[in-house]
mmCIF file of C-alpha atoms in Angstrom:
data_model
loop_
_atom_site.group_PDB
_atom_site.id
_atom_site.type_symbol
_atom_site.label_atom_id
_atom_site.label_comp_id
_atom_site.label_asym_id
_atom_site.label_seq_id
_atom_site.Cartn_x
_atom_site.Cartn_y
_atom_site.Cartn_z
ATOM 1 C CA MET A 866 -47.929 36.251 5.397
ATOM 2 C CA ILE A 867 -50.918 37.542 3.462
ATOM 3 C CA THR A 868 -54.329 37.573 5.083
ATOM 4 C CA LYS A 869 -57.664 39.279 4.734
ATOM 5 C CA GLY A 870 -60.315 40.189 7.224
ATOM 6 C CA PRO A 871 -63.226 42.477 7.956
ATOM 7 C CA ILE A 872 -62.865 46.168 8.708
ATOM 8 C CA VAL A 873 -63.934 47.163 12.220
ATOM 9 C CA GLY A 874 -64.127 50.934 12.467
ATOM 10 C CA CYS A 875 -60.793 52.074 11.053
ATOM 11 C CA LEU A 876 -58.974 48.851 12.002
ATOM 12 C CA PHE A 877 -58.394 45.525 10.296
ATOM 13 C CA PRO A 878 -58.117 42.908 13.057
ATOM 14 C CA LEU A 879 -56.303 39.721 12.147
ATOM 15 C CA LEU A 880 -58.375 36.650 12.965
ATOM 16 C CA LEU A 881 -55.794 33.871 12.984
ATOM 17 C CA SER A 882 -55.753 30.465 14.599
ATOM 18 C CA PRO A 883 -52.909 29.733 17.072
ATOM 19 C CA SER A 884 -51.262 27.345 14.594
ATOM 20 C CA HIS A 885 -50.966 30.121 11.995
ATOM 21 C CA VAL A 886 -49.525 32.520 14.554
ATOM 22 C CA SER A 887 -46.774 30.152 15.671
ATOM 23 C CA ASN A 888 -45.763 29.553 12.048
ATOM 24 C CA TYR A 889 -45.517 33.195 10.980
ATOM 25 C CA VAL A 890 -45.162 35.509 13.969
ATOM 26 C CA ALA A 891 -42.002 36.041 15.994
ATOM 27 C CA CYS A 892 -41.510 38.293 18.993
ATOM 28 C CA ASN A 893 -38.247 39.859 19.979
ATOM 29 C CA VAL A 894 -37.151 41.479 23.238
ATOM 30 C CA VAL A 895 -35.055 44.572 22.694
ATOM 31 C CA GLN A 896 -33.034 46.245 25.422
ATOM 32 C CA CYS A 897 -33.592 50.007 25.505
ATOM 33 C CA ASP A 898 -31.488 52.394 27.469
ATOM 34 C CA ASN A 899 -32.999 54.702 30.071
ATOM 35 C CA GLN A 900 -32.808 57.733 27.787
ATOM 36 C CA VAL A 901 -35.117 56.083 25.247
ATOM 37 C CA TRP A 902 -37.622 55.133 27.970
ATOM 38 C CA HIS A 903 -37.408 58.655 29.363
ATOM 39 C CA ARG A 904 -38.288 60.234 26.009
ATOM 40 C CA CYS A 905 -40.967 57.671 25.071
ATOM 41 C CA SER A 906 -42.801 57.906 28.396
ATOM 42 C CA GLY A 907 -43.158 61.683 28.377
ATOM 43 C CA HIS A 908 -39.953 62.861 30.114
ATOM 44 C CA PRO A 909 -40.613 61.670 33.695
ATOM 45 C CA ASN A 910 -38.045 62.409 36.397
ATOM 46 C CA SER A 911 -35.466 59.780 37.380
ATOM 47 C CA HIS A 912 -37.441 58.578 40.441
ATOM 48 C CA VAL A 913 -40.555 57.856 38.365
ATOM 49 C CA LEU A 914 -38.504 56.152 35.672
ATOM 50 C CA ARG A 915 -36.724 54.030 38.316
ATOM 51 C CA VAL A 916 -40.088 52.848 39.700
ATOM 52 C CA LEU A 917 -41.394 52.047 36.201
ATOM 53 C CA LEU A 918 -38.283 50.010 35.441
ATOM 54 C CA LYS A 919 -38.249 48.291 38.847
ATOM 55 C CA PHE A 920 -41.797 46.983 38.566
ATOM 56 C CA GLY A 921 -41.361 45.920 34.950
ATOM 57 C CA PHE A 922 -43.777 48.378 33.367
ATOM 58 C CA LEU A 923 -41.167 49.167 30.720
ATOM 59 C CA GLY A 924 -40.107 45.646 29.889
ATOM 60 C CA ASN A 925 -37.688 43.408 31.754
ATOM 61 C CA LYS A 926 -37.830 43.507 35.591
ATOM 62 C CA ASN A 927 -34.297 42.204 35.876
ATOM 63 C CA LEU A 928 -32.548 45.261 34.512
ATOM 64 C CA THR A 929 -29.455 46.031 36.494
ATOM 65 C CA SER A 930 -29.666 49.682 35.514
ATOM 66 C CA SER A 931 -33.078 50.196 37.163
ATOM 67 C CA ASN A 932 -31.401 51.147 40.462
ATOM 68 C CA ASN A 933 -29.062 53.666 38.874
ATOM 69 C CA VAL A 934 -31.156 55.828 36.540
ATOM 70 C CA ILE A 935 -29.341 58.936 35.367
ATOM 71 C CA ILE A 936 -31.151 61.149 32.901
ATOM 72 C CA ASP A 937 -29.287 63.673 30.770
ATOM 73 C CA CYS A 938 -32.076 65.239 28.712
ATOM 74 C CA ALA A 939 -31.535 68.591 26.981
ATOM 75 C CA SER A 940 -35.298 69.186 26.647
ATOM 76 C CA CYS A 941 -35.837 68.738 30.388
ATOM 77 C CA LYS A 942 -32.952 71.069 31.199
ATOM 78 C CA LEU A 943 -34.301 73.774 28.908
ATOM 79 C CA SER A 944 -37.812 73.488 30.321
ATOM 80 C CA LYS A 945 -36.522 74.002 33.862
ATOM 81 C CA ASN A 946 -34.603 77.182 33.031
ATOM 82 C CA LYS A 947 -35.838 80.321 34.692
ATOM 83 C CA THR A 948 -36.970 83.076 32.403
ATOM 84 C CA LEU A 949 -36.458 86.703 33.199
ATOM 85 C CA HIS A 950 -39.556 88.512 34.329
ATOM 86 C CA PHE A 951 -40.895 91.240 32.124
ATOM 87 C CA SER A 952 -40.617 94.550 33.832
ATOM 88 C CA LEU A 953 -43.944 96.089 34.685
ATOM 89 C CA HIS A 954 -44.347 99.147 32.563
ATOM 90 C CA LYS A 955 -46.863 101.845 32.851
ATOM 91 C CA THR A 956 -49.223 102.055 29.963
ATOM 92 C CA ARG A 957 -47.874 104.366 27.315
ATOM 93 C CA THR A 958 -51.317 105.325 26.178
ATOM 94 C CA THR A 959 -53.910 107.489 27.881
ATOM 95 C CA LYS A 960 -57.017 106.308 26.074
ATOM 96 C CA PRO A 961 -58.209 103.246 24.135
ATOM 97 C CA PHE A 962 -57.014 102.672 20.571
ATOM 98 C CA GLU A 963 -54.068 105.061 20.741
ATOM 99 C CA LEU A 964 -51.792 102.086 20.186
ATOM 100 C CA VAL A 965 -52.924 98.735 18.784
ATOM 101 C CA TYR A 966 -50.554 95.804 18.354
ATOM 102 C CA ILE A 967 -51.172 93.655 15.295
ATOM 103 C CA ASP A 968 -49.662 90.216 14.867
ATOM 104 C CA VAL A 969 -50.226 87.634 12.134
ATOM 105 C CA TRP A 970 -49.755 83.991 13.077
ATOM 106 C CA ASP A 971 -49.222 81.098 10.729
ATOM 107 C CA ILE A 972 -50.850 77.941 12.153
ATOM 108 C CA THR A 973 -49.753 75.546 9.441
ATOM 109 C CA PRO A 974 -49.221 72.563 9.133
ATOM 110 C CA VAL A 975 -52.466 72.218 11.100
ATOM 111 C CA ILE A 976 -55.359 73.520 9.048
ATOM 112 C CA SER A 977 -58.689 74.004 10.789
ATOM 113 C CA HIS A 978 -61.918 72.299 9.828
ATOM 114 C CA GLU A 979 -62.992 75.496 8.042
ATOM 115 C CA HIS A 980 -59.618 75.630 6.199
ATOM 116 C CA TYR A 981 -58.202 78.541 8.188
ATOM 117 C CA ARG A 982 -54.416 78.638 7.955
ATOM 118 C CA TYR A 983 -53.655 81.940 9.703
ATOM 119 C CA PHE A 984 -54.974 84.180 12.409
ATOM 120 C CA VAL A 985 -54.425 87.826 13.195
ATOM 121 C CA THR A 986 -54.566 89.382 16.656
ATOM 122 C CA PHE A 987 -55.304 93.016 17.466
ATOM 123 C CA ILE A 988 -54.381 94.048 21.026
ATOM 124 C CA ASP A 989 -55.277 97.449 22.436
ATOM 125 C CA ASP A 990 -52.414 98.760 24.591
ATOM 126 C CA PHE A 991 -54.620 100.759 26.957
ATOM 127 C CA THR A 992 -57.313 98.154 27.716
ATOM 128 C CA CYS A 993 -55.369 95.000 26.700
ATOM 129 C CA PHE A 994 -58.536 93.899 24.937
ATOM 130 C CA THR A 995 -57.732 91.366 22.226
ATOM 131 C CA TRP A 996 -59.506 90.529 18.999
ATOM 132 C CA VAL A 997 -58.653 87.355 17.095
ATOM 133 C CA TYR A 998 -59.689 86.809 13.481
ATOM 134 C CA PHE A 999 -59.077 83.578 11.589
ATOM 135 C CA LEU A 1000 -57.934 83.832 7.979
ATOM 136 C CA ARG A 1001 -57.767 81.482 5.045
ATOM 137 C CA SER A 1002 -55.011 83.537 3.366
ATOM 138 C CA LYS A 1003 -52.748 86.421 4.290
ATOM 139 C CA SER A 1004 -54.474 88.644 1.750
ATOM 140 C CA GLU A 1005 -57.461 88.893 4.141
ATOM 141 C CA ILE A 1006 -55.433 90.864 6.712
ATOM 142 C CA PHE A 1007 -56.222 94.237 5.170
ATOM 143 C CA PHE A 1008 -59.963 93.530 5.284
ATOM 144 C CA MET A 1009 -59.689 92.538 8.961
ATOM 145 C CA PHE A 1010 -57.750 95.732 9.642
ATOM 146 C CA LYS A 1011 -60.515 97.743 7.975
ATOM 147 C CA ALA A 1012 -63.066 95.873 10.113
ATOM 148 C CA ILE A 1013 -61.208 96.876 13.303
ATOM 149 C CA ILE A 1014 -61.030 100.508 12.145
ATOM 150 C CA ALA A 1015 -64.772 100.454 11.452
ATOM 151 C CA LEU A 1016 -65.362 98.926 14.912
ATOM 152 C CA VAL A 1017 -63.334 101.679 16.564
#
């Protein structure tokens, strides 16, 4: 089917009469397993997914599997793992700017409105004060380092 219509914002709504729709458009019901619904709806727990299936929010109300929802999701298992706590350490430095951590981050594929692709952080070990500078290229790191030295 080929059609044309006006643009509304960024969309092109199809303005068809019911007779055209019945001639050209077909709908299909596809059965999806619980794992697909779990991933597509944002990884809810099995109770929430059971309720969504039971009341038909995810398609057919007559699913026999809606009472027995078992989720085996690797992402959910990893997110629930406990991480080891970092040991509290005493500050190794006795005054500000004895030790400064520098880290360069690459934020691609998302490029900012001002075309920044990277950012560099400077963290003072004594005060934990942090400076963040946005960069368009990695070659600007040395100039940012010189700016921090001048600030100190």
